mmCIF file of C-alpha atoms in Angstrom:
data_model
loop_
_atom_site.group_PDB
_atom_site.id
_atom_site.type_symbol
_atom_site.label_atom_id
_atom_site.label_comp_id
_atom_site.label_asym_id
_atom_site.label_seq_id
_atom_site.Cartn_x
_atom_site.Cartn_y
_atom_site.Cartn_z
ATOM 1 C CA MET A 762 -14.952 2.428 9.829
ATOM 2 C CA THR A 763 -12.038 1.353 12.042
ATOM 3 C CA LEU A 764 -8.589 0.444 10.765
ATOM 4 C CA ALA A 765 -9.260 -3.236 11.585
ATOM 5 C CA GLU A 766 -12.504 -3.110 9.592
ATOM 6 C CA ILE A 767 -10.740 -1.515 6.628
ATOM 7 C CA GLN A 768 -8.019 -4.177 6.773
ATOM 8 C CA GLN A 769 -10.646 -6.932 6.807
ATOM 9 C CA ARG A 770 -12.497 -5.359 3.877
ATOM 10 C CA VAL A 771 -9.252 -5.185 1.878
ATOM 11 C CA ALA A 772 -8.686 -8.896 2.548
ATOM 12 C CA ASP A 773 -12.295 -9.715 1.671
ATOM 13 C CA GLU A 774 -12.219 -7.693 -1.564
ATOM 14 C CA ALA A 775 -8.992 -9.370 -2.716
ATOM 15 C CA ARG A 776 -9.905 -12.901 -1.619
ATOM 16 C CA LEU A 777 -11.676 -14.113 -4.772
ATOM 17 C CA SER A 778 -8.929 -12.863 -7.096
ATOM 18 C CA PHE A 779 -6.220 -14.489 -5.018
ATOM 19 C CA GLU A 780 -8.101 -17.768 -4.586
ATOM 20 C CA LEU A 781 -8.903 -18.086 -8.293
ATOM 21 C CA SER A 782 -5.372 -17.287 -9.413
ATOM 22 C CA VAL A 783 -3.646 -20.311 -10.904
ATOM 23 C CA ASP A 784 -0.435 -18.782 -12.234
ATOM 24 C CA PRO A 785 0.884 -17.551 -9.936
ATOM 25 C CA HIS A 786 -0.872 -19.440 -7.179
ATOM 26 C CA TYR A 787 -1.019 -17.612 -3.845
ATOM 27 C CA PRO A 788 -0.870 -20.246 -1.089
ATOM 28 C CA VAL A 789 -1.326 -17.752 1.738
ATOM 29 C CA SER A 790 -4.637 -16.312 2.914
ATOM 30 C CA THR A 791 -5.486 -12.770 1.846
ATOM 31 C CA ASP A 792 -5.828 -12.012 5.557
ATOM 32 C CA VAL A 793 -2.059 -12.476 5.857
ATOM 33 C CA TYR A 794 -1.382 -10.237 2.848
ATOM 34 C CA ALA A 795 -3.724 -7.540 4.153
ATOM 35 C CA SER A 796 -2.126 -7.742 7.587
ATOM 36 C CA ALA A 797 1.348 -7.331 6.054
ATOM 37 C CA LEU A 798 0.150 -4.369 3.975
ATOM 38 C CA PHE A 799 -1.264 -2.615 7.021
ATOM 39 C CA GLU A 800 1.879 -3.315 9.066
ATOM 40 C CA VAL A 801 3.894 -1.588 6.322
ATOM 41 C CA LEU A 802 1.415 1.279 6.237
ATOM 42 C CA LYS A 803 1.941 1.794 9.981
ATOM 43 C CA CYS A 804 5.667 2.411 9.421
ATOM 44 C CA ARG A 805 6.873 5.969 9.418
ATOM 45 C CA VAL A 806 9.628 7.208 7.122
ATOM 46 C CA GLU A 807 11.846 10.255 7.208
ATOM 47 C CA ASN A 808 10.668 11.678 3.912
ATOM 48 C CA SER A 809 8.209 14.523 4.020
ATOM 49 C CA ASP A 810 6.752 13.678 0.596
ATOM 50 C CA LEU A 811 6.000 10.091 1.594
ATOM 51 C CA GLU A 812 5.286 10.523 5.308
ATOM 52 C CA ALA A 813 1.580 11.137 4.795
ATOM 53 C CA LEU A 814 1.235 8.343 2.242
ATOM 54 C CA SER A 815 0.034 5.739 4.746
ATOM 55 C CA ASP A 816 -2.766 7.986 5.930
ATOM 56 C CA GLU A 817 -3.690 8.848 2.328
ATOM 57 C CA ILE A 818 -3.909 5.176 1.362
ATOM 58 C CA ILE A 819 -5.998 4.299 4.408
ATOM 59 C CA SER A 820 -8.273 7.278 3.703
ATOM 60 C CA GLY A 821 -8.487 6.122 0.094
ATOM 61 C CA PHE A 822 -9.583 2.645 1.180
ATOM 62 C CA ARG A 823 -12.147 4.219 3.492
ATOM 63 C CA ALA A 824 -13.533 6.351 0.628
ATOM 64 C CA TYR A 825 -13.632 3.325 -1.654
ATOM 65 C CA PHE A 826 -15.566 1.241 0.851
ATOM 66 C CA ASP A 827 -17.871 4.064 1.944
ATOM 67 C CA GLU A 828 -18.476 5.782 -1.391
ATOM 68 C CA GLY A 829 -17.242 3.378 -4.071
ATOM 69 C CA SER A 830 -14.706 5.933 -5.305
ATOM 70 C CA LEU A 831 -11.215 4.846 -6.366
ATOM 71 C CA ARG A 832 -10.065 8.419 -6.995
ATOM 72 C CA PRO A 833 -8.602 8.942 -3.485
ATOM 73 C CA LEU A 834 -6.462 5.807 -3.883
ATOM 74 C CA LEU A 835 -4.831 6.805 -7.177
ATOM 75 C CA PRO A 836 -2.128 9.166 -5.844
ATOM 76 C CA GLY A 837 -1.047 6.510 -3.343
ATOM 77 C CA VAL A 838 -0.691 3.879 -6.054
ATOM 78 C CA GLU A 839 2.011 5.962 -7.727
ATOM 79 C CA ASN A 840 3.948 6.696 -4.542
ATOM 80 C CA PHE A 841 3.591 3.362 -2.713
ATOM 81 C CA PRO A 842 6.482 1.671 -4.611
ATOM 82 C CA LYS A 843 8.740 4.561 -3.541
ATOM 83 C CA PHE A 844 7.564 4.081 0.035
ATOM 84 C CA LEU A 845 8.478 0.381 -0.149
ATOM 85 C CA LEU A 846 11.841 1.140 -1.757
ATOM 86 C CA ILE A 847 12.878 3.057 1.356
ATOM 87 C CA PHE A 848 12.650 -0.206 3.314
ATOM 88 C CA ILE A 849 14.015 -2.513 0.635
ATOM 89 C CA ASP A 850 16.956 -0.464 -0.650
ATOM 90 C CA ALA A 851 17.408 2.940 0.959
ATOM 91 C CA GLU A 852 20.466 3.725 -1.177
ATOM 92 C CA LYS A 853 18.558 3.076 -4.397
ATOM 93 C CA PHE A 854 15.756 5.306 -3.134
ATOM 94 C CA ARG A 855 18.283 8.075 -2.397
ATOM 95 C CA ARG A 856 19.683 7.822 -5.966
ATOM 96 C CA LEU A 857 16.163 7.899 -7.404
ATOM 97 C CA GLU A 858 15.402 11.046 -5.425
ATOM 98 C CA GLU A 859 18.649 12.689 -6.599
ATOM 99 C CA ARG A 860 17.788 11.969 -10.241
ATOM 100 C CA ALA A 861 14.299 13.392 -9.746
ATOM 101 C CA GLU A 862 15.798 16.638 -8.426
ATOM 102 C CA GLU A 863 18.071 17.099 -11.486
#
């Protein structure tokens, strides 16, 4: 399964939930959300613990679609917010990492 096929499957799987949601209402197509997710997953970060996260999440999606197993996605779910925090507020991420090391 190619990356484009995985991205399309993610959009397709999420579509019904997004379209049926009333509060909040999501006015944008799930294709746009999936595209944004995969653009973020293509980014590389300078953190060895999170560097492989993108590949793990993509592999997890592949396993889910091929085998129906969510297990490979679970570790990525925990670390993905940290991955996003690097882009949103690098200083806050640095403080979080310092506290984790204490």
